[in-house]
Every structure is written in C-alpha cells, then in structure tokens.
Short mmCIF file of C-alpha atoms in Angstrom, two decimals:
data_model
loop_
_atom_site.label_atom_id
_atom_site.label_comp_id
_atom_site.label_asym_id
_atom_site.label_seq_id
_atom_site.Cartn_x
_atom_site.Cartn_y
_atom_site.Cartn_z
CA MET X 1 -6.84 0.22 23.37
CA ASP X 2 -5.34 -3.27 23.29
CA THR X 3 -3.70 -4.20 26.58
CA ILE X 4 -1.89 -7.28 27.81
CA ILE X 5 -2.29 -7.78 31.55
CA VAL X 6 0.07 -10.17 33.28
CA LYS X 7 0.27 -11.18 36.94
CA GLY X 8 3.75 -12.10 38.11
CA GLY X 9 4.79 -15.09 40.14
CA ASN X 10 4.10 -18.16 37.99
CA LYS X 11 6.87 -20.51 36.90
CA LEU X 12 6.66 -21.42 33.20
CA VAL X 13 6.67 -25.12 32.38
CA GLY X 14 5.84 -27.00 29.19
CA ASN X 15 6.38 -27.03 25.43
CA VAL X 16 5.95 -24.18 22.95
CA LYS X 17 6.40 -24.11 19.17
CA VAL X 18 7.93 -21.16 17.36
CA GLU X 19 6.62 -19.66 14.11
CA GLY X 20 8.42 -19.01 10.87
CA ALA X 21 10.98 -16.20 11.00
CA LYS X 22 9.63 -12.70 10.46
CA ASN X 23 13.04 -11.44 9.38
CA ALA X 24 13.29 -14.23 6.79
CA VAL X 25 9.81 -14.20 5.29
CA LEU X 26 9.72 -10.46 4.49
CA PRO X 27 12.78 -10.35 2.16
CA ILE X 28 11.88 -13.74 0.69
CA MET X 29 8.36 -12.59 -0.19
CA THR X 30 9.92 -9.48 -1.71
CA ALA X 31 12.32 -11.62 -3.75
CA SER X 32 9.32 -13.33 -5.36
CA LEU X 33 9.08 -10.19 -7.53
CA LEU X 34 12.11 -11.53 -9.41
CA ALA X 35 10.15 -14.52 -10.77
CA SER X 36 9.00 -13.74 -14.32
CA GLU X 37 7.79 -17.34 -14.61
CA GLY X 38 5.81 -19.54 -12.24
CA VAL X 39 4.34 -18.96 -8.81
CA SER X 40 6.15 -18.98 -5.46
CA GLU X 41 4.52 -20.84 -2.59
CA PHE X 42 5.77 -20.22 0.94
CA SER X 43 5.07 -22.46 3.92
CA ASN X 44 5.65 -21.85 7.65
CA VAL X 45 4.66 -18.20 7.18
CA PRO X 46 3.85 -16.46 10.50
CA ALA X 47 0.49 -14.68 10.81
CA LEU X 48 2.00 -11.28 11.58
CA SER X 49 0.97 -7.73 10.78
CA ASP X 50 4.29 -7.25 8.95
CA VAL X 51 3.34 -10.11 6.62
CA ASP X 52 0.08 -8.30 5.93
CA THR X 53 2.02 -5.11 5.20
CA ILE X 54 4.51 -6.69 2.77
CA SER X 55 1.61 -8.50 1.10
CA ALA X 56 -0.10 -5.13 0.58
CA VAL X 57 3.12 -3.69 -0.85
CA LEU X 58 3.35 -6.56 -3.35
CA GLU X 59 -0.32 -6.25 -4.27
CA GLY X 60 0.24 -2.54 -4.82
CA LEU X 61 2.81 -3.56 -7.44
CA ASN X 62 0.12 -5.74 -9.11
CA ALA X 63 1.50 -9.07 -7.87
CA LYS X 64 -1.17 -11.58 -6.91
CA VAL X 65 -0.89 -12.59 -3.26
CA THR X 66 -2.95 -15.39 -1.73
CA LYS X 67 -2.78 -15.82 2.04
CA GLU X 68 -3.97 -18.99 3.75
CA MET X 69 -2.88 -18.22 7.28
CA ASN X 70 -4.89 -21.07 8.78
CA ILE X 71 -2.21 -23.31 7.28
CA ASN X 72 0.58 -20.68 7.32
CA ARG X 73 0.87 -20.55 3.54
CA VAL X 74 1.26 -17.62 1.16
CA THR X 75 1.54 -17.75 -2.63
CA VAL X 76 2.83 -14.92 -4.81
CA ASP X 77 2.31 -14.69 -8.55
CA ALA X 78 4.55 -11.98 -9.99
CA GLN X 79 4.38 -13.05 -13.63
CA GLY X 80 3.70 -10.40 -16.23
CA GLU X 81 4.17 -6.66 -16.11
CA LEU X 82 4.14 -5.24 -12.62
CA SER X 83 3.90 -1.67 -11.43
CA THR X 84 7.25 -0.24 -10.38
CA LEU X 85 5.74 2.33 -7.99
CA ALA X 86 5.73 1.37 -4.30
CA THR X 87 3.63 4.06 -2.64
CA TYR X 88 4.05 5.79 0.71
CA GLU X 89 0.79 4.33 2.02
CA PHE X 90 2.36 0.95 2.75
CA VAL X 91 6.11 1.45 2.52
CA SER X 92 6.02 4.03 5.33
CA LYS X 93 4.65 1.42 7.74
CA MET X 94 7.57 -0.98 7.56
CA ARG X 95 11.23 -0.52 6.83
CA ALA X 96 11.60 -3.86 5.04
CA SER X 97 9.44 -2.49 2.24
CA VAL X 98 12.50 -0.73 0.78
CA LEU X 99 13.69 -4.21 -0.24
CA VAL X 100 11.47 -4.02 -3.32
CA LEU X 101 13.98 -1.55 -4.78
CA GLY X 102 16.58 -4.14 -5.78
CA PRO X 103 14.21 -6.66 -7.38
CA LEU X 104 12.32 -3.99 -9.35
CA LEU X 105 15.53 -2.46 -10.69
CA ALA X 106 16.91 -5.87 -11.62
CA ARG X 107 13.81 -7.10 -13.40
CA PHE X 108 12.30 -3.94 -14.90
CA GLY X 109 15.10 -1.39 -14.86
CA HIS X 110 12.94 1.12 -13.02
CA ALA X 111 11.63 1.66 -9.50
CA GLU X 112 9.96 4.41 -7.50
CA VAL X 113 9.89 3.49 -3.82
CA ALA X 114 8.70 5.67 -0.96
CA MET X 115 11.20 6.26 1.82
CA PRO X 116 10.78 3.50 4.43
CA GLY X 117 9.37 3.66 7.96
CA GLY X 118 9.49 1.20 10.89
CA CYS X 119 10.46 1.08 14.56
CA ALA X 120 12.10 4.19 16.06
CA ILE X 121 15.20 2.42 17.38
CA GLY X 122 17.79 4.35 15.40
CA SER X 123 18.49 6.11 12.15
CA ARG X 124 19.20 2.92 10.14
CA PRO X 125 20.26 4.84 7.02
CA ILE X 126 19.88 3.21 3.62
CA GLU X 127 23.03 4.67 2.07
CA LEU X 128 24.62 1.22 1.93
CA HIS X 129 21.63 -0.09 -0.06
CA LEU X 130 21.99 2.75 -2.55
CA LYS X 131 25.78 2.53 -2.75
CA GLY X 132 25.58 -1.14 -3.70
CA LEU X 133 22.80 -0.70 -6.24
CA LYS X 134 24.66 2.20 -7.84
CA ALA X 135 27.76 0.01 -8.11
CA LEU X 136 25.64 -2.42 -10.12
CA GLY X 137 24.82 0.37 -12.57
CA ALA X 138 21.61 1.88 -11.21
CA CYS X 139 21.04 5.61 -11.20
CA ILE X 140 19.14 6.58 -8.03
CA GLU X 141 17.92 9.95 -6.86
CA GLN X 142 15.72 11.07 -4.00
CA LYS X 143 12.79 13.27 -4.91
CA ASN X 144 9.63 14.26 -3.02
CA GLY X 145 10.03 11.48 -0.46
CA TYR X 146 10.69 8.78 -3.05
CA LEU X 147 13.74 6.88 -4.22
CA ILE X 148 13.66 6.88 -8.02
CA GLY X 149 15.93 4.38 -9.69
CA THR X 150 16.63 3.66 -13.36
CA VAL X 151 18.92 1.28 -15.21
CA ASN X 152 20.29 1.72 -18.72
CA GLY X 153 19.76 -1.78 -20.05
CA ARG X 154 20.70 -4.45 -17.55
CA LEU X 155 22.47 -4.22 -14.19
CA LYS X 156 26.15 -5.18 -14.40
CA GLY X 157 28.07 -7.33 -11.92
CA ALA X 158 30.52 -5.51 -9.67
CA GLU X 159 32.79 -5.85 -6.64
CA ILE X 160 31.09 -4.24 -3.64
CA TYR X 161 32.35 -3.70 -0.09
CA LEU X 162 29.88 -2.87 2.67
CA ASP X 163 31.22 -0.48 5.31
CA PHE X 164 28.99 -2.28 7.82
CA PRO X 165 27.45 -5.77 7.51
CA SER X 166 23.93 -4.40 7.08
CA VAL X 167 21.26 -7.07 6.78
CA GLY X 168 18.97 -4.93 4.63
CA ALA X 169 21.74 -3.74 2.32
CA THR X 170 23.02 -7.30 1.88
CA GLN X 171 19.51 -8.48 0.96
CA ASN X 172 18.76 -5.63 -1.45
CA ILE X 173 22.07 -5.88 -3.30
CA LEU X 174 21.90 -9.69 -3.40
CA MET X 175 18.41 -9.64 -4.93
CA ALA X 176 19.49 -7.12 -7.54
CA ALA X 177 22.68 -8.99 -8.42
CA VAL X 178 21.03 -12.32 -9.23
CA LEU X 179 19.65 -10.85 -12.50
CA ALA X 180 22.68 -8.67 -13.23
CA GLU X 181 24.98 -9.42 -16.12
CA GLY X 182 28.19 -11.10 -15.02
CA LYS X 183 29.75 -11.72 -11.61
CA THR X 184 29.11 -9.80 -8.40
CA VAL X 185 31.20 -10.16 -5.25
CA ILE X 186 29.90 -8.53 -2.05
CA ASP X 187 32.36 -8.34 0.85
CA ASN X 188 31.65 -7.72 4.55
CA VAL X 189 28.07 -8.88 4.15
CA ALA X 190 25.61 -9.79 6.89
CA ARG X 191 25.84 -13.44 7.94
CA GLU X 192 22.45 -13.91 9.61
CA PRO X 193 20.52 -17.17 9.10
CA GLU X 194 17.87 -15.11 7.32
CA ILE X 195 20.46 -14.20 4.66
CA VAL X 196 21.15 -17.89 4.14
CA ASP X 197 17.42 -18.61 3.85
CA LEU X 198 17.04 -15.89 1.21
CA ALA X 199 20.00 -17.25 -0.75
CA ASN X 200 18.56 -20.77 -0.60
CA TYR X 201 15.26 -19.50 -1.99
CA LEU X 202 17.00 -17.58 -4.79
CA ASN X 203 19.05 -20.64 -5.74
CA ARG X 204 15.90 -22.75 -5.92
CA MET X 205 14.51 -20.12 -8.29
CA GLY X 206 17.50 -20.64 -10.58
CA ALA X 207 19.99 -18.10 -9.22
CA ASP X 208 23.69 -18.82 -8.66
CA VAL X 209 24.54 -17.55 -5.17
CA GLN X 210 27.54 -18.87 -3.20
CA GLY X 211 28.92 -17.96 0.22
CA ALA X 212 25.77 -16.95 2.13
CA GLY X 213 26.50 -17.29 5.82
CA THR X 214 30.12 -16.14 5.35
CA ASP X 215 31.36 -12.57 5.03
CA THR X 216 31.66 -12.79 1.21
CA ILE X 217 28.84 -13.63 -1.19
CA THR X 218 29.49 -14.34 -4.87
CA ILE X 219 26.70 -14.16 -7.44
CA ILE X 220 26.75 -15.14 -11.09
CA GLY X 221 23.85 -13.35 -12.75
CA VAL X 222 21.20 -15.24 -14.71
CA GLU X 223 18.65 -13.99 -17.24
CA ARG X 224 15.45 -15.14 -15.53
CA LEU X 225 14.12 -16.73 -12.37
CA SER X 226 11.06 -18.91 -11.70
CA GLY X 227 8.72 -19.20 -8.74
CA VAL X 228 9.23 -22.23 -6.47
CA LYS X 229 8.05 -23.73 -3.18
CA HIS X 230 10.00 -22.71 -0.09
CA GLU X 231 9.67 -23.30 3.65
CA ILE X 232 10.59 -20.37 5.92
CA ILE X 233 13.12 -21.11 8.69
CA PRO X 234 12.03 -20.94 12.36
CA ASP X 235 12.18 -17.57 14.12
CA ARG X 236 15.32 -17.49 16.26
CA ILE X 237 14.24 -14.28 18.03
CA GLU X 238 10.88 -15.70 19.08
CA ALA X 239 12.66 -18.87 20.19
CA GLY X 240 15.13 -16.84 22.22
CA THR X 241 12.32 -14.86 23.82
CA PHE X 242 10.70 -18.06 25.12
CA LEU X 243 14.04 -19.36 26.40
CA ILE X 244 14.41 -16.15 28.40
CA ALA X 245 10.81 -16.46 29.60
CA ALA X 246 11.77 -19.85 31.06
CA ALA X 247 14.94 -18.41 32.59
CA ILE X 248 13.32 -15.35 34.16
CA THR X 249 10.63 -17.43 35.87
CA ARG X 250 13.15 -20.17 36.81
CA GLY X 251 11.02 -22.58 34.84
CA ASN X 252 11.46 -25.50 32.45
CA VAL X 253 10.40 -24.95 28.82
CA TYR X 254 11.07 -26.89 25.62
CA VAL X 255 11.08 -24.59 22.57
CA GLU X 256 10.21 -26.64 19.51
CA GLY X 257 11.78 -25.34 16.33
CA ALA X 258 14.65 -23.51 18.04
CA VAL X 259 17.84 -24.07 16.02
CA TYR X 260 21.05 -24.03 18.04
CA GLU X 261 23.23 -22.98 15.10
CA HIS X 262 21.12 -19.84 14.74
CA MET X 263 21.38 -18.89 18.44
CA GLN X 264 24.87 -19.73 19.67
CA ALA X 265 25.68 -16.32 21.16
CA LEU X 266 22.42 -16.21 23.14
CA ILE X 267 22.82 -19.81 24.31
CA ALA X 268 26.38 -19.06 25.48
CA LYS X 269 25.17 -16.13 27.60
CA LEU X 270 22.28 -18.08 29.09
CA ARG X 271 24.68 -20.86 30.07
CA GLU X 272 27.08 -18.29 31.50
CA ALA X 273 24.21 -17.03 33.63
CA GLY X 274 23.75 -20.54 35.01
CA CYS X 275 20.80 -21.84 32.97
CA ASN X 276 20.63 -25.52 32.06
CA ILE X 277 20.22 -26.02 28.31
CA GLU X 278 19.59 -29.25 26.40
CA ILE X 279 19.72 -29.32 22.60
CA ASP X 280 18.32 -31.88 20.16
CA GLU X 281 17.35 -31.95 16.50
CA ARG X 282 13.82 -30.68 17.19
CA GLY X 283 14.47 -27.82 19.55
CA ILE X 284 16.02 -26.54 22.79
CA ARG X 285 15.03 -26.98 26.43
CA LEU X 286 15.95 -24.43 29.11
CA SER X 287 15.56 -24.98 32.83
CA ALA X 288 16.74 -22.68 35.59
CA HIS X 289 16.68 -22.99 39.37
CA GLY X 290 17.63 -20.57 42.11
CA PRO X 291 20.02 -17.62 41.75
CA LEU X 292 21.64 -16.93 38.39
CA ASN X 293 24.98 -15.26 37.67
CA ALA X 294 25.39 -11.63 36.59
CA ILE X 295 26.48 -11.28 32.95
CA ASP X 296 27.63 -8.65 30.51
CA VAL X 297 26.31 -8.50 26.95
CA LYS X 298 27.56 -6.62 23.89
CA THR X 299 25.32 -6.60 20.83
CA LEU X 300 27.03 -7.25 17.51
CA PRO X 301 26.13 -8.34 13.99
CA HIS X 302 25.61 -12.09 13.63
CA PRO X 303 27.15 -14.35 14.86
CA GLY X 304 27.46 -11.96 17.79
CA PHE X 305 24.74 -11.36 20.36
CA PRO X 306 21.65 -10.11 18.47
CA THR X 307 20.39 -6.61 19.12
CA ASP X 308 16.86 -8.03 18.75
CA MET X 309 17.43 -9.98 22.00
CA GLN X 310 18.87 -7.07 23.98
CA ALA X 311 15.64 -5.86 25.63
CA GLN X 312 14.58 -9.39 26.60
CA MET X 313 18.01 -10.09 28.09
CA MET X 314 17.78 -6.86 30.07
CA ALA X 315 14.52 -8.12 31.59
CA LEU X 316 16.33 -11.30 32.67
CA MET X 317 19.22 -9.29 34.13
CA LEU X 318 16.77 -7.52 36.45
CA SER X 319 16.07 -10.92 38.06
CA ILE X 320 19.77 -11.81 38.51
CA GLU X 321 21.77 -11.07 41.67
CA GLY X 322 24.65 -8.65 41.20
CA ASN X 323 25.52 -6.15 38.49
CA SER X 324 24.99 -6.82 34.79
CA SER X 325 25.51 -4.60 31.76
CA VAL X 326 24.54 -4.18 28.13
CA ASN X 327 26.63 -2.47 25.46
CA GLU X 328 24.39 -1.70 22.47
CA THR X 329 26.63 -1.24 19.41
CA VAL X 330 24.15 -1.80 16.56
CA PHE X 331 21.49 0.91 17.11
CA GLU X 332 22.04 4.22 18.84
CA ASN X 333 18.55 4.57 20.29
CA ARG X 334 17.63 1.14 21.56
CA PHE X 335 17.40 1.73 25.31
CA MET X 336 13.99 3.42 25.27
CA HIS X 337 12.54 0.43 27.12
CA ALA X 338 14.76 1.24 30.12
CA THR X 339 12.41 4.08 31.06
CA GLU X 340 9.46 1.70 30.96
CA PHE X 341 11.32 -0.85 33.08
CA GLN X 342 12.03 1.92 35.60
CA LYS X 343 8.28 2.40 36.04
CA MET X 344 8.36 -1.17 37.37
CA ASN X 345 11.01 -0.26 39.97
CA ALA X 346 13.90 -1.43 37.81
CA ASN X 347 17.39 -0.31 38.80
CA ILE X 348 18.85 0.65 35.43
CA ILE X 349 21.31 3.42 34.59
CA VAL X 350 21.75 4.31 30.92
CA ASP X 351 24.90 6.06 29.75
CA LYS X 352 24.93 6.57 25.99
CA ARG X 353 25.46 3.08 24.50
CA PHE X 354 25.70 1.34 27.88
CA ALA X 355 23.06 0.20 30.35
CA PHE X 356 23.96 -0.95 33.85
CA ILE X 357 21.42 -3.24 35.49
CA LYS X 358 21.06 -4.34 39.11
CA ASN X 359 18.79 -6.97 40.60
CA SER X 360 15.41 -5.33 41.22
CA ALA X 361 12.22 -6.21 43.08
CA LEU X 362 9.96 -5.48 40.13
CA GLN X 363 6.48 -4.16 40.74
CA GLY X 364 3.55 -4.25 38.35
CA ALA X 365 2.87 -0.99 36.51
CA ASP X 366 1.27 0.50 33.41
CA VAL X 367 3.89 0.47 30.66
CA ALA X 368 3.98 0.84 26.88
CA ALA X 369 6.00 -0.97 24.23
CA THR X 370 8.45 1.42 22.55
CA ASP X 371 9.31 -1.00 19.74
CA LEU X 372 8.72 -4.60 18.74
CA ARG X 373 11.18 -6.34 21.06
CA SER X 374 10.59 -4.04 24.03
CA GLY X 375 6.94 -5.11 24.03
CA ALA X 376 7.98 -8.72 24.58
CA ALA X 377 10.58 -7.70 27.16
CA LEU X 378 8.07 -5.75 29.26
CA ILE X 379 5.77 -8.76 29.30
CA LEU X 380 8.70 -10.95 30.41
CA ALA X 381 9.37 -8.52 33.26
CA GLY X 382 5.69 -8.68 34.17
CA LEU X 383 6.02 -12.46 34.59
CA VAL X 384 8.11 -11.89 37.73
CA ALA X 385 6.83 -8.50 38.94
CA LYS X 386 4.71 -8.25 42.07
CA GLY X 387 1.08 -7.66 41.14
CA TYR X 388 -0.27 -6.78 37.72
CA THR X 389 1.57 -5.28 34.76
CA LYS X 390 -0.40 -3.71 31.93
CA VAL X 391 1.37 -3.38 28.59
CA THR X 392 -0.03 -1.20 25.80
CA ALA X 393 1.10 -0.13 22.28
CA LEU X 394 0.74 -3.75 21.23
CA HIS X 395 0.85 -2.92 17.53
CA HIS X 396 4.63 -3.15 17.97
CA LEU X 397 4.37 -6.63 19.52
CA ASP X 398 2.03 -7.86 16.77
CA ARG X 399 4.67 -7.12 14.14
CA GLY X 400 6.84 -9.95 15.41
CA TYR X 401 4.95 -12.34 17.70
CA VAL X 402 1.94 -14.54 16.95
CA ASN X 403 -0.42 -15.07 19.90
CA PHE X 404 2.35 -14.28 22.36
CA HIS X 405 0.02 -14.09 25.35
CA THR X 406 -1.76 -17.36 24.59
CA LYS X 407 1.54 -19.19 24.18
CA LEU X 408 2.73 -17.85 27.54
CA ARG X 409 -0.58 -18.83 29.11
CA SER X 410 -0.17 -22.38 27.79
CA LEU X 411 3.09 -22.51 29.77
CA GLY X 412 1.40 -21.42 32.98
CA ALA X 413 1.50 -17.62 32.90
CA GLU X 414 -1.46 -15.69 34.27
CA ILE X 415 -1.94 -13.40 31.31
CA GLU X 416 -4.81 -11.97 29.27
CA ARG X 417 -5.29 -9.60 26.38
CA THR X 418 -8.11 -7.10 26.22
CA GLY X 419 -9.19 -4.96 23.30
CA ASP X 420 -9.67 -6.46 19.85
CA VAL X 421 -9.20 -9.87 21.48
CA LYS X 422 -12.07 -10.02 23.96
CA GLU X 423 -10.71 -11.36 27.21
CA THR X 424 -11.01 -10.37 30.83
CA ILE X 425 -8.92 -10.85 33.93
CA ASN X 426 -10.07 -10.78 37.53
CA ALA X 427 -7.81 -8.22 39.11
#
C-alpha cells in the first residue's frame, strides 16, 4: 500500500512550480473529439492519473493519443470515423468522462456513454448536462447504466438557463453548441478560469464563443473544427495548496505559475488571516510569521471561495488561534476529512453543511485520504503535527497532484513516500 509519511515541525521555504490545470486539461482533451480535421497538440499537461484515464477514454473511441509526459505534451488525432461508445471500464473511474457526450452528439449525432464515477463528495447529478443537450435537440435516455443520445440531423441552437452554474454542464453544453446550427445562449453558466481556457481552445479550433468568464456565454455554431496547438493554464488549486502549505508552517514560499486573477477569493482569505502575499507576473509569494487570525469561509461557485480548497483551508484553520468556520454550499458530503483530522487530535465539530474549527495541537496519526483534496489537506496537517503522520489511499491524491511529496521536500518538509515509489524514512 502506498503511504506518505511526514514528520511535522519544519518551516517551508523556497520556490515551487505548479503544473498545468487538471480541471482544464480534461475537458480540453475531450473537446479534441470535435476536430474532424487536423491534430490537437497540448502543452503544459500534468502527468496525472486522470490524464491517463481520459486518454484511455479517447483511445476507446478510436482517437489516437500520444503522450510525451517527459515534456508534458499530449497530441490527439480525432480525424475520421470514431466509435461513439464510451464504455463503463474507463468512464466509471472519472466523472469528467461524461464530457464526451456533448462532442459525440455534436459531431456524429449519436453517443452511448456509461454513467460517470469519481470522488464520493456528493451526488453531483448530471441532469443539467442532459437538460441543456436536450434543449439543443438531442434525444437522451438512460438504459442499462448508459446514457444513449441521438440527434435527428444536426443540433440546433437554443436559449438555455442553468439552474446552478455547474462547471461540467457548462462544458458539455458549450462543446455541443459549437457545432450546432445557429445561435446558442447559455445563461447562469460557470465562470471558472478552466471554462475560459476551454473557450479559448475552441475558438482557436474555429469556433465562435463569446462571454466565457461571465455568467452568459453566446455561441454561433460552425460546420467543422480543426485541431490546433494549445497550452493548458496553470493549476490554481495546486497553487493554492502550496500557498497554504507555506501559511500553515509559517514559512516563505514563492509559487511559480500561480495566477492572481484565478485565485482572488483564496488570496483575500489568506490576507484576512494575516499572511503576507506578494504578487508579480510570474507567480505569488506567501510568507507568514507568528499567530494568524481566525477566519470564516463559505464555499461558492467561482469567483467565490473554491470548494476544492476547503479541506486545505480547514487544515490551516487548525493552526490558527481562536474559532474558525467553514460553510460548504457546493457539495453536501465534503466534510469526510474532518473525521480523519480528528484522528490527529483536531477540534472540529461538523453540523450538516457547517464545520467549526478550533486551534488544535495536532498529533501524528495513521489517516486515509477520502477524496482528492482531502489527501493534500491531511499531508498539510502532518507538516505541523507532532511526530509522524502516515497518509494512505493515495490514488485520490495522484488524480490531482504531481510529485506532491517531492515538491514539499524541496521546500524543506521531512516527507517520504513508500510503496510503488521506493523510499524509506527513519522513524
């Protein structure tokens, strides 16, 4: 069993570079299915297990995928006739796989996609995806664990309102609409930087997408798209995780690639806590000294505080004097890490969608990641716990962080990984 072992007590100091954004590369690689001409070449692609999974999904559809992860490059050739059957074998492993539904319907008029899987942090229903695709003219039914969609002719532009600014629904409907006939207007869409990155890629392919980054996106459909070169944006969640790592250890870390405009809500809360933050065109530096201020956080769709930073912020709150709180409004089951923190002597009380956190003298313990971000958060807590913390279930962590332990070690953490990566630690 893979285990990360971390000894608390070391202040983190130095520079660290973030990878390309996981939540950007997955939909963008999926959108390459729309290219009936040419090959798409992606740079700054992170070497993550989720990238392997989406690559397998695309290969299962007969697209040609070439990965050169030593230089963080992936090419996708989706020219010619593809399969329109995305099987359970791969789709069940990762929720983002359902994003092939829109591109397949738009380009081929048919899709059979297994119901998606992913982290157990909430129900995350896909009704909004289906509602939008049906508004564009698709007929979709669920049968034997598959979503089966058909289109009579070509998808037609429509006016669509999302009841909630779902990132996945925005992406799926957007990808379908770029090949639809006529004009599509989607209101109350997600505004995340990853949506903007997807729209930029689609426009380079020949699409006509306006308004990404606002709450209304307008698309004028085109007849065909071509593969192009595209560089993936930096990962704002990885960047935020390293900023919190600096804060929790009262260290001084420069995060190269961190983009302030992508992280304003997090930066505001870290400053409110008393952290010193310097911003330039290449990245962000955080330094922290002495006691920090208690804070309250409420997760919201972008540009609000990201739910993907909630667990990491909770780890920081455990090191802050006074009473802090988290109100999780995005997912109904995203406090599972609280139980793992409590094994480390954390003073946390969970009441439905609220968690109340008090300063705690954390102690090393054996804990397990309950989802992707909790894995990182438990390691952050281990950085300041007394003794050794052992974190397992690292398959969650590997979905979103590249060499997390080695990057922390380069900043001064006493941390090792055992298992498939052969390392030892003198306990």
